[in-house]
Amino acid sequence: MSAHDVFATAGRLGQPLTGEVVIDAHGHLGHGPDFPIIRPTAGALVASMDRLGIQFTCVSSIQAIFGDAEHGNALVAEAIQAYPGRFFGYLVVDVGYPDKVAAQLAGGIAAGFRGLKVWSYGARPGLPYNHPNYEPVFAYANEHAMPVLAHVFGPELEELRGHIKKYPRIRWLLAHIGSAELEKYMSFAQEFPTVYVELCLSTCPRGLVEHLVAAGLEDKVVWGSDVVFLDQASQLGRVLFAQIPVGAKRKILGLNARRVLGL
Amino acid sequence: LPELVAQFGSARFVWGSAYPESEGGASVAILTYANIPEAARRAIAYGNIERLLAEVKS
């Protein structure tokens, strides 16, 4: 964007973003069931973060999302303990098994998790966000003012509308903007003070970041990578080389997430 | 990318961006941040495709 764009310069040179606040708001640890993931360990992820200059990665467990919440969450808890100050943990609970939820929430807080990850059409939960089983989950998040990262690919937005209105202490991160129903994502971010939109998407839609900033949303967009599914570098490059002001890059890459997540 | 280069070398990979659908910066950053030798990075960025195109012309 300008001769003094430290982000584009670092990206061209492959240098870490030293001196900047860079937070990956959407990451994972662990293996997935659908395709191989190379070195999905906490140590390998920290190496990636150091190479790019990312201070925090906010992670949930892939195993937990796919139905093994207790085992998966334990792996994330281990990573939080092993690498202090590098991981923010999103807890995943078994919404399909409501008798387990209260204990999983309490255990998650005790283990150092500070947010929740929900995925309505996961392999095991398979429940829309407006299913009654989600009520105690979001009520707990509201009580504890926990941020919630919600997997969204467009149609789920309407399932969340009621919760967003009902639980004003939750900061909502609506994942994968650009997947579908772009205008609705944007309208949610514009309408609700507690709603933020998150960028990670494998297709990397050209011009999306510029479009969001032009629409006045630079304070409501947070960067995420979907690591370990995706390479953090690829998603970082979408913002580093975007044709937007340096100040907007700084907000999207870290300052917004730091505020939303309370880091 | 580092895993692929470690397994197969750098001579048979070429860089692409998926333009115009995808943001080219994403593909650029994969390459610039990859933990691979500089010679491999340059080969993937342009060297290999230049060689391939030269072979087509001949």
Coordinates of C-alpha atoms in Angstrom, one line a residue:
Chain A
M1 CA 0.0 0.0 0.0
S2 CA 2.9 2.4 0.8
A3 CA 6.6 2.5 0.9
H4 CA 6.4 2.0 4.7
D5 CA 4.2 -1.0 4.7
V6 CA 6.2 -3.1 7.2
F7 CA 3.8 -6.0 6.7
A8 CA 4.2 -6.3 2.9
T9 CA 8.0 -5.9 3.3
A10 CA 8.2 -8.7 5.8
G11 CA 6.1 -10.9 3.6
R12 CA 8.2 -10.3 0.5
L13 CA 11.4 -11.1 2.5
G14 CA 9.9 -14.0 4.4
Q15 CA 10.8 -12.3 7.7
P16 CA 8.9 -12.6 11.0
L17 CA 6.6 -9.7 12.0
T18 CA 8.9 -8.6 14.7
G19 CA 7.5 -5.8 17.0
E20 CA 3.9 -6.3 15.8
V21 CA 1.0 -7.9 17.7
V22 CA 0.0 -10.9 15.6
I23 CA -2.7 -13.3 16.9
D24 CA -4.0 -16.2 15.0
A25 CA -7.6 -16.4 16.2
H26 CA -8.6 -19.7 14.6
G27 CA -6.3 -22.7 14.9
H28 CA -6.4 -26.4 15.7
L29 CA -4.2 -29.1 17.1
G30 CA -4.4 -32.8 16.3
H31 CA -5.1 -35.2 13.5
G32 CA -8.3 -35.1 11.4
P33 CA -10.3 -38.0 10.0
D34 CA -10.5 -36.8 6.4
F35 CA -7.0 -36.1 5.1
P36 CA -3.5 -36.3 6.4
I37 CA -2.1 -33.4 8.3
I38 CA 1.7 -33.0 8.5
R39 CA 3.1 -32.6 12.0
P40 CA 0.0 -31.3 13.8
T41 CA 1.8 -31.0 17.1
A42 CA 2.1 -28.1 19.4
G43 CA 5.8 -28.0 19.0
A44 CA 5.6 -27.8 15.2
L45 CA 2.9 -25.1 15.5
V46 CA 5.1 -23.0 17.8
A47 CA 7.9 -23.3 15.2
S48 CA 5.6 -22.0 12.5
M49 CA 4.5 -19.1 14.8
D50 CA 8.1 -18.2 15.5
R51 CA 9.0 -18.2 11.8
L52 CA 6.1 -15.8 11.0
G53 CA 6.2 -13.7 14.1
I54 CA 2.9 -14.8 15.6
Q55 CA 2.6 -14.4 19.4
F56 CA -0.6 -16.3 20.1
T57 CA -2.5 -19.0 18.3
C58 CA -6.0 -19.7 19.5
V59 CA -6.6 -23.4 19.2
S60 CA -9.3 -26.1 19.6
S61 CA -8.8 -29.8 19.2
I62 CA -9.7 -31.5 15.9
Q63 CA -10.5 -34.7 17.8
A64 CA -12.8 -32.8 20.1
I65 CA -14.7 -31.2 17.2
F66 CA -15.1 -34.7 15.6
G67 CA -16.7 -36.1 18.7
D68 CA -13.9 -37.0 21.2
A69 CA -14.2 -33.8 23.3
E70 CA -12.6 -35.0 26.5
H71 CA -9.5 -36.5 24.9
G72 CA -9.1 -33.7 22.4
N73 CA -9.5 -31.0 25.0
A74 CA -6.9 -32.7 27.2
L75 CA -4.4 -32.4 24.3
V76 CA -5.0 -28.7 24.0
A77 CA -4.7 -28.3 27.8
E78 CA -1.3 -30.0 27.6
A79 CA -0.2 -27.6 24.9
I80 CA -1.3 -24.6 27.0
Q81 CA 0.8 -25.8 29.9
A82 CA 3.8 -26.8 27.7
Y83 CA 4.0 -23.4 25.9
P84 CA 2.9 -20.7 28.4
G85 CA 1.8 -17.5 26.6
R86 CA 1.6 -19.0 23.2
F87 CA -1.8 -20.7 23.0
F88 CA -5.3 -19.5 23.8
G89 CA -7.6 -22.6 24.3
Y90 CA -11.1 -22.9 22.9
L91 CA -12.9 -25.6 24.7
V92 CA -15.2 -28.0 22.8
V93 CA -18.1 -29.6 24.6
D94 CA -20.3 -32.5 23.7
V95 CA -23.6 -30.7 22.9
G96 CA -25.0 -34.0 21.7
Y97 CA -24.6 -35.4 25.2
P98 CA -26.1 -32.7 27.4
D99 CA -25.5 -34.6 30.6
K100 CA -21.8 -34.2 30.1
V101 CA -21.8 -30.5 29.3
A102 CA -21.7 -28.9 32.8
A103 CA -18.8 -30.9 33.9
Q104 CA -16.9 -30.3 30.7
L105 CA -17.4 -26.6 30.9
A106 CA -16.2 -26.4 34.5
G107 CA -13.3 -28.7 33.8
G108 CA -12.3 -26.6 30.8
I109 CA -12.1 -23.4 32.8
A110 CA -10.0 -25.1 35.4
A111 CA -7.7 -26.4 32.7
G112 CA -7.0 -23.0 31.4
F113 CA -9.4 -22.7 28.5
R114 CA -10.6 -19.2 27.9
G115 CA -13.0 -19.5 25.0
L116 CA -15.4 -21.9 23.3
K117 CA -15.4 -23.4 19.8
V118 CA -18.7 -24.6 18.4
W119 CA -19.2 -26.4 15.1
S120 CA -22.9 -27.2 14.5
Y121 CA -22.5 -29.7 11.8
G122 CA -19.7 -31.7 13.2
A123 CA -19.5 -35.5 12.8
R124 CA -21.0 -36.2 16.2
P125 CA -22.9 -33.1 17.5
G126 CA -24.8 -32.6 14.3
L127 CA -27.1 -30.0 15.9
P128 CA -28.0 -26.6 14.6
Y129 CA -27.0 -23.7 16.8
N130 CA -30.6 -23.0 17.7
H131 CA -31.1 -26.5 19.1
P132 CA -32.0 -26.4 22.9
N133 CA -28.8 -28.3 23.8
Y134 CA -26.8 -25.2 23.0
E135 CA -28.7 -23.0 25.6
P136 CA -26.6 -24.1 28.6
V137 CA -23.4 -23.8 26.7
F138 CA -24.0 -20.2 25.6
A139 CA -25.5 -19.3 29.0
Y140 CA -22.3 -20.4 30.6
A141 CA -20.2 -18.5 28.1
N142 CA -22.2 -15.4 28.8
E143 CA -21.9 -15.8 32.5
H144 CA -18.1 -16.1 32.2
A145 CA -17.9 -13.5 29.3
M146 CA -16.1 -16.1 27.2
P147 CA -15.5 -15.5 23.5
V148 CA -17.1 -18.0 21.2
L149 CA -15.6 -19.0 17.9
A150 CA -18.5 -20.4 15.8
H151 CA -17.9 -22.3 12.6
V152 CA -20.1 -20.7 10.0
F153 CA -20.4 -21.3 6.3
G154 CA -23.3 -18.9 5.8
P155 CA -26.6 -20.6 6.6
E156 CA -25.8 -21.0 10.3
L157 CA -25.8 -17.3 10.8
E158 CA -29.6 -17.1 11.3
E159 CA -29.3 -19.9 13.9
L160 CA -27.0 -17.7 15.9
R161 CA -29.0 -14.5 15.7
G162 CA -31.2 -15.2 18.8
H163 CA -28.2 -16.2 20.9
I164 CA -26.3 -13.1 19.9
K165 CA -29.2 -10.9 21.1
K166 CA -29.8 -13.0 24.2
Y167 CA -26.2 -13.2 25.5
P168 CA -24.6 -9.8 25.3
R169 CA -21.5 -10.7 27.3
I170 CA -20.3 -13.2 24.6
R171 CA -17.9 -11.9 22.0
W172 CA -18.8 -13.8 18.9
L173 CA -16.2 -14.7 16.2
L174 CA -18.0 -15.8 13.1
A175 CA -15.6 -18.0 11.2
H176 CA -14.8 -18.3 7.5
I177 CA -16.2 -15.0 6.1
G178 CA -16.1 -15.2 2.3
S179 CA -17.4 -18.8 2.3
A180 CA -21.0 -17.9 1.5
E181 CA -23.6 -15.2 2.3
L182 CA -20.9 -12.5 2.5
E183 CA -23.4 -9.7 2.9
K184 CA -25.1 -11.4 5.8
Y185 CA -21.8 -11.9 7.6
M186 CA -21.1 -8.2 7.1
S187 CA -24.6 -7.2 8.3
F188 CA -24.1 -9.1 11.5
A189 CA -20.8 -7.4 12.2
Q190 CA -22.4 -4.0 11.5
E191 CA -25.6 -4.7 13.5
F192 CA -24.2 -6.3 16.6
P193 CA -21.4 -4.7 18.7
T194 CA -20.4 -8.2 20.0
V195 CA -19.9 -9.8 16.6
Y196 CA -16.6 -10.1 14.8
V197 CA -15.8 -11.9 11.6
E198 CA -12.9 -14.2 11.1
L199 CA -11.0 -14.6 7.8
C200 CA -9.6 -18.1 7.4
L201 CA -10.7 -19.8 4.2
S202 CA -8.8 -22.2 2.0
T203 CA -9.9 -20.5 -1.2
C204 CA -8.4 -17.1 -0.2
P205 CA -11.0 -15.0 -2.1
R206 CA -9.3 -12.2 -3.9
G207 CA -10.2 -8.7 -2.8
L208 CA -12.2 -9.8 0.3
V209 CA -10.0 -8.1 2.8
E210 CA -10.1 -4.8 0.8
H211 CA -13.9 -5.1 0.5
L212 CA -14.3 -5.5 4.3
V213 CA -12.1 -2.5 5.1
A214 CA -13.8 -0.4 2.4
A215 CA -17.1 -1.3 4.1
G216 CA -15.9 0.2 7.4
L217 CA -15.3 -3.1 9.2
E218 CA -11.5 -2.8 10.0
D219 CA -12.3 -2.9 13.7
K220 CA -14.5 -6.0 13.4
V221 CA -12.3 -8.3 11.3
V222 CA -9.9 -10.7 13.0
W223 CA -7.3 -12.8 11.3
G224 CA -7.2 -16.6 11.6
S225 CA -5.5 -19.3 9.7
D226 CA -7.3 -22.6 10.3
V227 CA -3.9 -24.1 11.1
V228 CA -3.1 -27.1 11.3
F229 CA -5.5 -27.8 8.4
L230 CA -4.0 -24.9 6.5
D231 CA -0.5 -23.3 6.4
Q232 CA -0.4 -20.2 8.6
A233 CA 1.8 -18.4 6.0
S234 CA -0.9 -18.7 3.2
Q235 CA -3.6 -17.1 5.3
L236 CA -1.1 -14.5 6.7
G237 CA -0.2 -13.5 3.1
R238 CA -3.8 -12.5 2.4
V239 CA -3.5 -9.6 4.9
L240 CA 0.2 -8.8 4.5
F241 CA -0.2 -8.0 0.8
A242 CA -3.8 -6.6 0.9
Q243 CA -4.3 -3.2 -0.6
I244 CA -5.3 -1.6 2.6
P245 CA -3.7 0.9 5.0
V246 CA -1.0 -0.3 7.4
G247 CA -3.2 0.7 10.3
A248 CA -6.0 -1.6 9.2
K249 CA -3.5 -4.5 8.8
R250 CA -2.3 -3.9 12.3
K251 CA -5.9 -4.1 13.6
I252 CA -6.9 -7.2 11.6
L253 CA -3.7 -9.2 12.4
G254 CA -3.7 -8.6 16.1
L255 CA -5.1 -5.6 17.8
N256 CA -8.7 -6.5 17.2
A257 CA -8.2 -10.1 18.5
R258 CA -6.3 -8.9 21.5
R259 CA -9.3 -6.8 22.5
V260 CA -11.9 -9.4 21.7
L261 CA -10.1 -12.3 23.4
G262 CA -8.9 -10.3 26.4
L263 CA -5.2 -11.1 25.7
Chain B
L1 CA 6.1 -27.3 1.1
P2 CA 9.2 -28.0 3.2
E3 CA 8.0 -31.6 3.6
L4 CA 7.5 -32.0 -0.2
V5 CA 10.9 -30.5 -1.0
A6 CA 12.5 -32.7 1.6
Q7 CA 10.8 -35.8 0.0
F8 CA 11.1 -35.0 -3.7
G9 CA 13.6 -32.2 -4.2
S10 CA 12.6 -28.8 -5.7
A11 CA 13.0 -29.5 -9.4
R12 CA 9.4 -30.6 -10.0
F13 CA 7.4 -27.9 -8.3
V14 CA 6.1 -24.7 -9.8
W15 CA 4.5 -21.8 -8.2
G16 CA 0.9 -20.8 -8.9
S17 CA -1.7 -18.4 -7.5
A18 CA -5.1 -19.5 -8.6
Y19 CA -5.7 -16.0 -10.1
P20 CA -8.2 -14.5 -10.5
E21 CA -10.3 -16.4 -7.9
S22 CA -7.7 -16.4 -5.1
E23 CA -5.5 -13.8 -3.4
G24 CA -2.0 -14.1 -4.9
G25 CA -0.5 -12.9 -1.6
A26 CA -1.4 -16.2 0.0
S27 CA 0.6 -18.2 -2.5
V28 CA 3.5 -15.7 -2.3
A29 CA 3.7 -16.0 1.5
I30 CA 3.7 -19.8 1.3
L31 CA 6.9 -19.5 -0.7
T32 CA 8.6 -16.6 1.0
Y33 CA 8.1 -18.1 4.5
A34 CA 8.9 -21.7 3.6
N35 CA 11.8 -23.2 5.5
I36 CA 13.6 -24.4 2.4
P37 CA 17.0 -23.5 0.8
E38 CA 17.1 -20.3 -1.1
A39 CA 18.0 -22.1 -4.3
A40 CA 14.9 -24.3 -3.9
R41 CA 12.7 -21.2 -3.3
R42 CA 14.0 -19.6 -6.5
A43 CA 13.6 -22.8 -8.5
I44 CA 10.0 -23.1 -7.5
A45 CA 9.2 -19.4 -7.9
Y46 CA 10.5 -19.1 -11.4
G47 CA 13.4 -21.4 -12.3
N48 CA 11.5 -24.5 -12.9
I49 CA 8.8 -22.9 -15.0
E50 CA 11.4 -21.1 -17.1
R51 CA 13.1 -24.4 -17.8
L52 CA 9.8 -26.1 -18.7
L53 CA 8.8 -23.3 -21.1
A54 CA 12.2 -23.3 -22.7
E55 CA 11.9 -27.0 -23.3
V56 CA 8.5 -26.5 -24.9
K57 CA 9.9 -23.9 -27.3
S58 CA 12.7 -26.2 -28.3

